[in-house]
Coordinates of N, CA, C and O in Angstrom, one line a residue:
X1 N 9.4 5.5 1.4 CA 10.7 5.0 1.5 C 10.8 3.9 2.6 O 10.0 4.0 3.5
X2 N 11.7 2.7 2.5 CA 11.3 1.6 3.3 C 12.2 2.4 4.6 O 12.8 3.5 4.6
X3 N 12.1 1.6 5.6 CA 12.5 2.1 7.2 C 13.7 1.8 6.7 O 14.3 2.9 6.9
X4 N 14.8 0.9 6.2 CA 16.0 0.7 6.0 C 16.9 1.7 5.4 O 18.0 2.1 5.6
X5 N 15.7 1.7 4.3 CA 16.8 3.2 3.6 C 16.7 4.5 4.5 O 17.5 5.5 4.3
X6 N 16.2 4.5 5.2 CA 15.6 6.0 5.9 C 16.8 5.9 7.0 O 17.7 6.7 6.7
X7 N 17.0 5.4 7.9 CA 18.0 4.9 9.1 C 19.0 5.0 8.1 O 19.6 6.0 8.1
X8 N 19.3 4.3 7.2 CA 21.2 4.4 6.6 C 21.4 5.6 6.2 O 22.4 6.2 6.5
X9 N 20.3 6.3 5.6 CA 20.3 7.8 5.4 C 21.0 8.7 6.5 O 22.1 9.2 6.5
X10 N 19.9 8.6 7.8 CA 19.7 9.0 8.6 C 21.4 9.4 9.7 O 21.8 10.4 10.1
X11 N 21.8 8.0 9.7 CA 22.8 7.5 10.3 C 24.3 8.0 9.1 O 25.4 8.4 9.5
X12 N 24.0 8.0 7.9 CA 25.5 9.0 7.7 C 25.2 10.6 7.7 O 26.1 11.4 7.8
X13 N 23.7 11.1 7.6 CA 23.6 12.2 7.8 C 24.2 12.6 9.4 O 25.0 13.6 9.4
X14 N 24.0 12.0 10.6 CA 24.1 12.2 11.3 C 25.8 12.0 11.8 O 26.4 12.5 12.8
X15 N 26.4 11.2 10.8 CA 28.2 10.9 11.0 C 28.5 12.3 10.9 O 29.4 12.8 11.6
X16 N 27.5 13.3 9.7 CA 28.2 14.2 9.0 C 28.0 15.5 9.8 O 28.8 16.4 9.6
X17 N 26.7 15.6 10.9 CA 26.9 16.4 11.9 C 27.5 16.4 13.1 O 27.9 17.3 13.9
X18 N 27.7 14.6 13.0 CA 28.6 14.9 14.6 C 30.1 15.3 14.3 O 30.8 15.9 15.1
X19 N 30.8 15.0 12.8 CA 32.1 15.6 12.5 C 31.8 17.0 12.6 O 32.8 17.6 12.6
X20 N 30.7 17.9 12.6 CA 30.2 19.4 12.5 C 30.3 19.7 14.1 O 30.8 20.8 14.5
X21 N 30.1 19.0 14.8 CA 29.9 19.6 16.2 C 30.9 19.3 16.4 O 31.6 20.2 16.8
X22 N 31.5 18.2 16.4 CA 33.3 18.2 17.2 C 34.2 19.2 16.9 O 35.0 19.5 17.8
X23 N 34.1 20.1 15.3 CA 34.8 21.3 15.2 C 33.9 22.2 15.5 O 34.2 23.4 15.2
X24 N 32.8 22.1 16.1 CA 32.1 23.7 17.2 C 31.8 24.1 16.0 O 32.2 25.2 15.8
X25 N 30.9 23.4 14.5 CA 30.6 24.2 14.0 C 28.9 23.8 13.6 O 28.3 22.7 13.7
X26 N 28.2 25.1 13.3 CA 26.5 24.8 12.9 C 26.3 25.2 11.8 O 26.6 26.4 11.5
X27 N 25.7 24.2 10.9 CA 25.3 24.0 9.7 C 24.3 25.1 9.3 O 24.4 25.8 8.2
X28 N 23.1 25.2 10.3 CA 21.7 26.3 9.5 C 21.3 26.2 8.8 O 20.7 27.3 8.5
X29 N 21.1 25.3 7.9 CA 20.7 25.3 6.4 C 20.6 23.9 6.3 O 21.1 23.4 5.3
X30 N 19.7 23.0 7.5 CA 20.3 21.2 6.7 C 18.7 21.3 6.4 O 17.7 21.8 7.0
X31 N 18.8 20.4 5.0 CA 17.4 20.5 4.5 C 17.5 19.5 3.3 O 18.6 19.7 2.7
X32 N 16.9 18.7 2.9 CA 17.0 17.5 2.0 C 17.7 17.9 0.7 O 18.2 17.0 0.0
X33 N 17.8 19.6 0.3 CA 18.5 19.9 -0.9 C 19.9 20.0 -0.6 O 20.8 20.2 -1.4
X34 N 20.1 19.8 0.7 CA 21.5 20.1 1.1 C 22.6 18.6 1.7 O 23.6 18.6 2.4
X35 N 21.7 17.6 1.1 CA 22.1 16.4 1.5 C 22.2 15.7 0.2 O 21.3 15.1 -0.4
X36 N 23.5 15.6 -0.2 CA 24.2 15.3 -1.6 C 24.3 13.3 -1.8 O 24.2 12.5 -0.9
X37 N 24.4 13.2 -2.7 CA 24.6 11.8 -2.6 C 25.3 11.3 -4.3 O 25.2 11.7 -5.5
X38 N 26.2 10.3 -3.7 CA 27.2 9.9 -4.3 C 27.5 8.4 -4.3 O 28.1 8.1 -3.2
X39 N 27.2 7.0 -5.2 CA 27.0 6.4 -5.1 C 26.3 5.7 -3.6 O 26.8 4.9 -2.9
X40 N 25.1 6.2 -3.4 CA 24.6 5.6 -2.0 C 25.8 6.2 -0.8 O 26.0 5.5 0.2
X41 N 26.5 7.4 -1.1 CA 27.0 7.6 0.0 C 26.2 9.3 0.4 O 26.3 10.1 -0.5
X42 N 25.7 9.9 1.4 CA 25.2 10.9 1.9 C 25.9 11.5 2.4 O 26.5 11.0 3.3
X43 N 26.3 13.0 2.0 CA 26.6 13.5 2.1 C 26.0 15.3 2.7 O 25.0 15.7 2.1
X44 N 26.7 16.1 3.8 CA 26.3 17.3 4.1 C 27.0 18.0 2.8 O 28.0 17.6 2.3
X45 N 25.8 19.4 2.2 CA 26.6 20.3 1.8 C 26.2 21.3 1.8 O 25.3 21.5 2.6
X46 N 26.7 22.4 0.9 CA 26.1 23.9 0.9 C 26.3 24.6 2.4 O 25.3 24.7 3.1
X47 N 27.2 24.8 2.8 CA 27.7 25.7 3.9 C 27.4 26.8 4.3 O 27.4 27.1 5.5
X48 N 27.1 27.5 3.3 CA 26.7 28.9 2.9 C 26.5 29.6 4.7 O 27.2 30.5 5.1
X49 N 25.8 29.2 5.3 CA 25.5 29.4 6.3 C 26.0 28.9 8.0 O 25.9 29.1 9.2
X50 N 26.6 28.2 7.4 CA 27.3 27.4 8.3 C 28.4 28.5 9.3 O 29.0 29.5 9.0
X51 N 28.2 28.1 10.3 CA 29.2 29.2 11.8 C 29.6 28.3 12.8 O 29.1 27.3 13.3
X52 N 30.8 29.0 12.9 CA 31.4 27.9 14.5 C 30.4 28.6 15.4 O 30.0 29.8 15.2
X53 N 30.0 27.7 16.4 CA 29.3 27.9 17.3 C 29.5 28.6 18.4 O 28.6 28.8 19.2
X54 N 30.9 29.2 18.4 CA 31.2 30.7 19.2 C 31.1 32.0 18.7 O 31.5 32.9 19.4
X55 N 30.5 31.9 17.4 CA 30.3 33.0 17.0 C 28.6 33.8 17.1 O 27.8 33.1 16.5
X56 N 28.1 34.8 17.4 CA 27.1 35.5 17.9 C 26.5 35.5 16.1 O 27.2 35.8 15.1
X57 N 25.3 35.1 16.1 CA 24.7 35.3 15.1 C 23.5 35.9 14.9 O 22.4 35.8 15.5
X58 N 23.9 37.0 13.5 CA 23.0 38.4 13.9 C 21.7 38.6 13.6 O 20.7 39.2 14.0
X59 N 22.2 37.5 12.4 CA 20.8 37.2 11.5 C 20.4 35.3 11.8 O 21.2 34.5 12.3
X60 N 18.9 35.0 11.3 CA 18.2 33.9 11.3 C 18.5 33.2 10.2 O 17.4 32.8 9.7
X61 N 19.1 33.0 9.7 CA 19.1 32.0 8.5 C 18.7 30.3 8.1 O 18.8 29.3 8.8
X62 N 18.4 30.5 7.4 CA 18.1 29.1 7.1 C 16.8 28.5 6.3 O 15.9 29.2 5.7
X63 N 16.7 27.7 6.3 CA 15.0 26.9 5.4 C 13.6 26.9 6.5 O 13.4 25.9 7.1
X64 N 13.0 27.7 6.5 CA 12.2 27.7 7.8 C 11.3 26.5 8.1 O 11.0 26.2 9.3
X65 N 10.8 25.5 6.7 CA 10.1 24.2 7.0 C 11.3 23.0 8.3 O 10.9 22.1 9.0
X66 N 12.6 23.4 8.2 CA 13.3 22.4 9.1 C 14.2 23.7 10.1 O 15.1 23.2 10.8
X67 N 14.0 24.9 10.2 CA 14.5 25.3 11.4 C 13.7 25.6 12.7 O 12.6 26.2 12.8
X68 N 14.7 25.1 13.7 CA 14.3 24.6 14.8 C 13.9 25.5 15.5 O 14.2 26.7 15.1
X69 N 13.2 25.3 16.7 CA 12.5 26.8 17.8 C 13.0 27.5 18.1 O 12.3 28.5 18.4
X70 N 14.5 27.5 18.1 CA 15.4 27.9 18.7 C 15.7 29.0 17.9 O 16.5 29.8 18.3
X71 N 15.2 29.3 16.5 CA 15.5 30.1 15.7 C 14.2 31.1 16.0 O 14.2 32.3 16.2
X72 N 13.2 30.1 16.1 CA 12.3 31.3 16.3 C 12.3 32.2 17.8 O 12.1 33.4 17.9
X73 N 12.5 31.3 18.7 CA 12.9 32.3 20.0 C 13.6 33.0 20.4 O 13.5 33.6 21.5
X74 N 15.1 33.1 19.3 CA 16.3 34.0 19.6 C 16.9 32.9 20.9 O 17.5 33.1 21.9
X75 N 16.5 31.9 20.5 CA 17.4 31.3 21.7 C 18.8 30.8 20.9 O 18.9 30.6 19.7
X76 N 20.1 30.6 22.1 CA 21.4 30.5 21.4 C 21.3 29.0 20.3 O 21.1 27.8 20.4
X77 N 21.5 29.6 19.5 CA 22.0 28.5 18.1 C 23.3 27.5 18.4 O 24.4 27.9 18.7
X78 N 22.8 26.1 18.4 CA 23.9 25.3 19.1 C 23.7 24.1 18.0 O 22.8 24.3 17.2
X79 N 24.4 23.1 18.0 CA 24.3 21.9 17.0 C 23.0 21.1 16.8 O 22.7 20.3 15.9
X80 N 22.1 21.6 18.2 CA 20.6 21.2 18.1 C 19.7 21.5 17.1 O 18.8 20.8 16.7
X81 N 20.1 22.8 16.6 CA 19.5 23.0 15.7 C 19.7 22.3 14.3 O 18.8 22.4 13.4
X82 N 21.1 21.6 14.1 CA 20.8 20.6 13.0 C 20.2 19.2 13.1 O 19.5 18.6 12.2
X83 N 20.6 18.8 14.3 CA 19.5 17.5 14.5 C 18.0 17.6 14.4 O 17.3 16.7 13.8
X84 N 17.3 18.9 15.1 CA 16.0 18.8 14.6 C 16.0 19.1 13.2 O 14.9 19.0 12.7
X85 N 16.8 19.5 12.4 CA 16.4 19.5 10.8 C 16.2 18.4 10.4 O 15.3 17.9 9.7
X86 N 17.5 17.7 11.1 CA 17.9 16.0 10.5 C 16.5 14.9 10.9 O 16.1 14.0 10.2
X87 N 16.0 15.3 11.9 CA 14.6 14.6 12.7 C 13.4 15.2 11.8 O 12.2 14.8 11.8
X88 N 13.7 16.1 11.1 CA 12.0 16.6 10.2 C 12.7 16.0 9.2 O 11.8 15.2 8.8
X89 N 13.7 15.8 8.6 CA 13.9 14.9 7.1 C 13.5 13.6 7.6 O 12.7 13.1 6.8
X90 N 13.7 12.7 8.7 CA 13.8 11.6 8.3 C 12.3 11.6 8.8 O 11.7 10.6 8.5
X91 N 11.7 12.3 9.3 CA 10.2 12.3 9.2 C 9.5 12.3 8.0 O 8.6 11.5 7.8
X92 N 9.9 13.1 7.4 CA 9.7 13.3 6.2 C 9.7 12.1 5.1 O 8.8 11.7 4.4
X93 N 10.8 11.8 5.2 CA 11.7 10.5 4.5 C 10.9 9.4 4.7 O 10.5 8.8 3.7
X94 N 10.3 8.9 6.4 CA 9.4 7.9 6.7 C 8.0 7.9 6.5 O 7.4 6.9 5.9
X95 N 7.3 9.0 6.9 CA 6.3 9.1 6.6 C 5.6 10.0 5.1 O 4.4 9.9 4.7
X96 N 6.5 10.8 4.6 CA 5.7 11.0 3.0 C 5.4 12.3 3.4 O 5.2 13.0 2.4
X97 N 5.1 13.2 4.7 CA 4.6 14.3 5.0 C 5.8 15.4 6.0 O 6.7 14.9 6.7
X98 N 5.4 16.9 5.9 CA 6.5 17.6 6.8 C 5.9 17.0 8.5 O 5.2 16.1 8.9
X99 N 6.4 17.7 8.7 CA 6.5 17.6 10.5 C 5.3 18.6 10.8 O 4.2 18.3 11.4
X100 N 5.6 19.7 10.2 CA 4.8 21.1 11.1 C 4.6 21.8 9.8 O 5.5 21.9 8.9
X101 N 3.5 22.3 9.5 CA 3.2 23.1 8.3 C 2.8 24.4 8.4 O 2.2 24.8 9.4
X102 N 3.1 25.3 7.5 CA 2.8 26.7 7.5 C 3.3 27.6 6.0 O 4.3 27.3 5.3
X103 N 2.6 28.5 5.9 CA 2.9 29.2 4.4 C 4.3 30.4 4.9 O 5.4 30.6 4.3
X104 N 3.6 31.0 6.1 CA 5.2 31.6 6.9 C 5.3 31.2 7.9 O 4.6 30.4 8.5
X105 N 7.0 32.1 8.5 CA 7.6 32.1 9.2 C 6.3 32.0 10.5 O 6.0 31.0 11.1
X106 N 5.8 33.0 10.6 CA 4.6 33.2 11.8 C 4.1 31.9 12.2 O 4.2 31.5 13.4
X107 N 3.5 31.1 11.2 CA 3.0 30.4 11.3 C 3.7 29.0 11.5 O 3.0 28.1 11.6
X108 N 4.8 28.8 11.5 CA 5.4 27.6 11.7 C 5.9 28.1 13.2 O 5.7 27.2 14.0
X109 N 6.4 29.2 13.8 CA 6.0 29.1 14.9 C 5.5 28.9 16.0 O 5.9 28.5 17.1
X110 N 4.2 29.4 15.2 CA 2.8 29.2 16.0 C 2.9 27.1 16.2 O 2.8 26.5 17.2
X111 N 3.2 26.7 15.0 CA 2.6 25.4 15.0 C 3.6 24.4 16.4 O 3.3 23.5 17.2
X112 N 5.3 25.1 16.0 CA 6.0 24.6 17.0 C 5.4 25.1 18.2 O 4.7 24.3 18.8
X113 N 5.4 26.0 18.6 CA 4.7 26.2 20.3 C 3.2 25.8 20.2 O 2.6 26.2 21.2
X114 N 2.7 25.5 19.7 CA 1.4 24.8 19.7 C 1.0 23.1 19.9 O 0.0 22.4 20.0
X115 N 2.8 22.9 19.9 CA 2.5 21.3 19.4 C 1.8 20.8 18.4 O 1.3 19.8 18.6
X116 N 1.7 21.5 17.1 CA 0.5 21.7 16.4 C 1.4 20.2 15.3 O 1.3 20.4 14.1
X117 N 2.0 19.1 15.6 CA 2.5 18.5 14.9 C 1.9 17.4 13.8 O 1.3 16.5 14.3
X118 N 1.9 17.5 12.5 CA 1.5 16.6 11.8 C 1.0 15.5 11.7 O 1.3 15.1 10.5
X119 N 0.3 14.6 12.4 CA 0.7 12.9 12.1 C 0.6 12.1 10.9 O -0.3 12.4 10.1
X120 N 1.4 10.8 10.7 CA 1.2 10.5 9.5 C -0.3 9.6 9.6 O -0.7 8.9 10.5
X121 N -0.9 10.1 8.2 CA -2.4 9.2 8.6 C -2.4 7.5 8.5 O -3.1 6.8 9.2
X122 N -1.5 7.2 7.5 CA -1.6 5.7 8.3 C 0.2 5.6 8.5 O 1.0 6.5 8.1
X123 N 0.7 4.4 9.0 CA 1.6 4.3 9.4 C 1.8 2.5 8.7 O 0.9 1.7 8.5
X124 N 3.2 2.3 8.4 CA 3.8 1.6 7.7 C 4.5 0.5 8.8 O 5.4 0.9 9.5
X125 N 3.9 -1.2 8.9 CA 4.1 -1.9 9.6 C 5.4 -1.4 9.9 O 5.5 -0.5 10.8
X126 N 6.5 -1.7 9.3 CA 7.9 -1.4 9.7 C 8.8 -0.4 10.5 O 9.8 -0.5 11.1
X127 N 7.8 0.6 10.2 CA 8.1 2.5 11.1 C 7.5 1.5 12.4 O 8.2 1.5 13.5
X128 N 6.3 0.9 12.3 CA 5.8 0.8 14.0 C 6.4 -0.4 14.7 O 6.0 -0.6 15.8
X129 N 7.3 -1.2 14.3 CA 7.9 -1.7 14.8 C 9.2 -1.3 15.0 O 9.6 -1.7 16.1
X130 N 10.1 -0.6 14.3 CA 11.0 0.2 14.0 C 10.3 1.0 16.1 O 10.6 0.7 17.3
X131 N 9.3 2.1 15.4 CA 9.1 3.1 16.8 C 9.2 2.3 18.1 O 9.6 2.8 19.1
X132 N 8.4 0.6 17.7 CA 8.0 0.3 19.6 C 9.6 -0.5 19.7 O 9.8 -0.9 20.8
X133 N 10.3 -0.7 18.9 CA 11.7 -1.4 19.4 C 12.2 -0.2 20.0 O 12.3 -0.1 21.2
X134 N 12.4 0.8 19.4 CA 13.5 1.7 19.9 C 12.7 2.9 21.1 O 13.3 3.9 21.4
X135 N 11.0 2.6 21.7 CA 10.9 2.7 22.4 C 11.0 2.0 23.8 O 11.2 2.6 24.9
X136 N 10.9 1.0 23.6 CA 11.1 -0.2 24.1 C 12.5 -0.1 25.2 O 12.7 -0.2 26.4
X137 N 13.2 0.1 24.1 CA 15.1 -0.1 24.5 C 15.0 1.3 25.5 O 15.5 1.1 26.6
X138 N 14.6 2.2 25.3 CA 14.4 3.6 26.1 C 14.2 3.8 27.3 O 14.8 4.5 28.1
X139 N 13.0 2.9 27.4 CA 12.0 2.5 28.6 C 13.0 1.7 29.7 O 13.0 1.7 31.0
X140 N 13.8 1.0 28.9 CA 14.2 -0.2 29.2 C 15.7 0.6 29.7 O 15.7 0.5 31.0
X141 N 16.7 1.2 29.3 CA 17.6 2.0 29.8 C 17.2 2.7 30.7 O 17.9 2.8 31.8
X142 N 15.9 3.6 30.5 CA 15.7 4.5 31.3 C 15.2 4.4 32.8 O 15.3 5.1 33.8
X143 N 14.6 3.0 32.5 CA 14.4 2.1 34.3 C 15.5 1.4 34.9 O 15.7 0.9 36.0
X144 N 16.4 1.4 33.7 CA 17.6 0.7 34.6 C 18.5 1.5 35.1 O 18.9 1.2 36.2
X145 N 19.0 2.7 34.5 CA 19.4 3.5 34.9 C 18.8 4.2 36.5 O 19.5 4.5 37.5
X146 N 17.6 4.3 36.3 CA 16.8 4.4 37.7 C 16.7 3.8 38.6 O 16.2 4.3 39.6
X147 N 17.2 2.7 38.4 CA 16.8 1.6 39.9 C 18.4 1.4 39.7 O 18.6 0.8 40.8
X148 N 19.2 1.5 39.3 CA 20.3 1.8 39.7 C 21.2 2.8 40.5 O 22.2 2.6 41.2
X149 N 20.2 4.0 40.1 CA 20.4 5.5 40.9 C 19.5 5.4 42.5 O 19.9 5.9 43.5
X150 N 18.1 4.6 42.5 CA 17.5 4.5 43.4 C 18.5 3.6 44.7 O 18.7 3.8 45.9
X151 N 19.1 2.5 43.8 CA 19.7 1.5 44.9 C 21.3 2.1 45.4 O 21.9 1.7 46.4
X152 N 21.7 3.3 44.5 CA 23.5 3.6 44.5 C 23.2 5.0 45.8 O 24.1 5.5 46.3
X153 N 21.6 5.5 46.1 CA 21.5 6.3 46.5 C 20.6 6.3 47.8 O 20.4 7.4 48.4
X154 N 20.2 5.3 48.1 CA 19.5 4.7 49.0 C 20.5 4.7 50.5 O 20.0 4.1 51.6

């Protein structure tokens, strides 16, 4: 899929979780079958699982190829957990392959605490320029921000 469509994707999927976190609520279940579309417009759906984020959750739910660590460590379930779904689709989306692979639950575990992450075998001029711009801008906030804090704190 070209880098263009992947980002517009990406970018109303991500409209559709931050309207999810402003009402304190988590999705659990975001996964490419759960991302509807309507003339070129993207949409969240299938709720099924979805909880306001003040609520204690008893059980693990969800698609285990895109749920986050956080499911597997019993750590508290917060809106992070739909962003890394949203970050293994558009991985997905860009490169043609999952993120982290495994037949179970065990094993995708394993591969998250392992760092055991996929890479794509070749890479598509546009993703690598796409990657070194918006690493670039990173680098670039992240040192200004710093010599900002070095000079305001000096």
């Amino acid at each position: 899929m070209p880098v263009e469509n992947a980002l517009r994707i990406l970018y109303q999927i991500i409209l559709g979780l931050s309207a999810l976190s402003e009402n304190q609520i988590v999705h659990r279940d975001m996964k490419p079958e759960n991302i509807f579309i309507n003339k070129n417009v993207y949409k969240i759906g299938d709720f099924g699982f979805a909880r306001e984020v003040t609520e204690k959750f008893a059980t693990q739910l969800g698609t285990p190829l895109y749920m986050g660590p956080e499911f597997y460590n019993d750590d508290a379930l917060t809106p992070k957990v739909d962003i890394w779904a949203a970050g293994c689709m558009f991985h997905q989306m860009l490169f043609r392959i999952l993120s982290f692979d495994g037949d179970y639950q065990i094993q995708l575990h394993n591969a998250f605490n392992n760092a055991n992450y996929r890479t794509p075998k070749k890479l598509d001029l546009s993703v690598v320029v796409l990657l070194i711009y918006y690493w670039a801008n990173y680098l670039s906030t992240t040192l200004r921000h710093g010599l900002v804090r070095s000079l305001t704190t000096s």
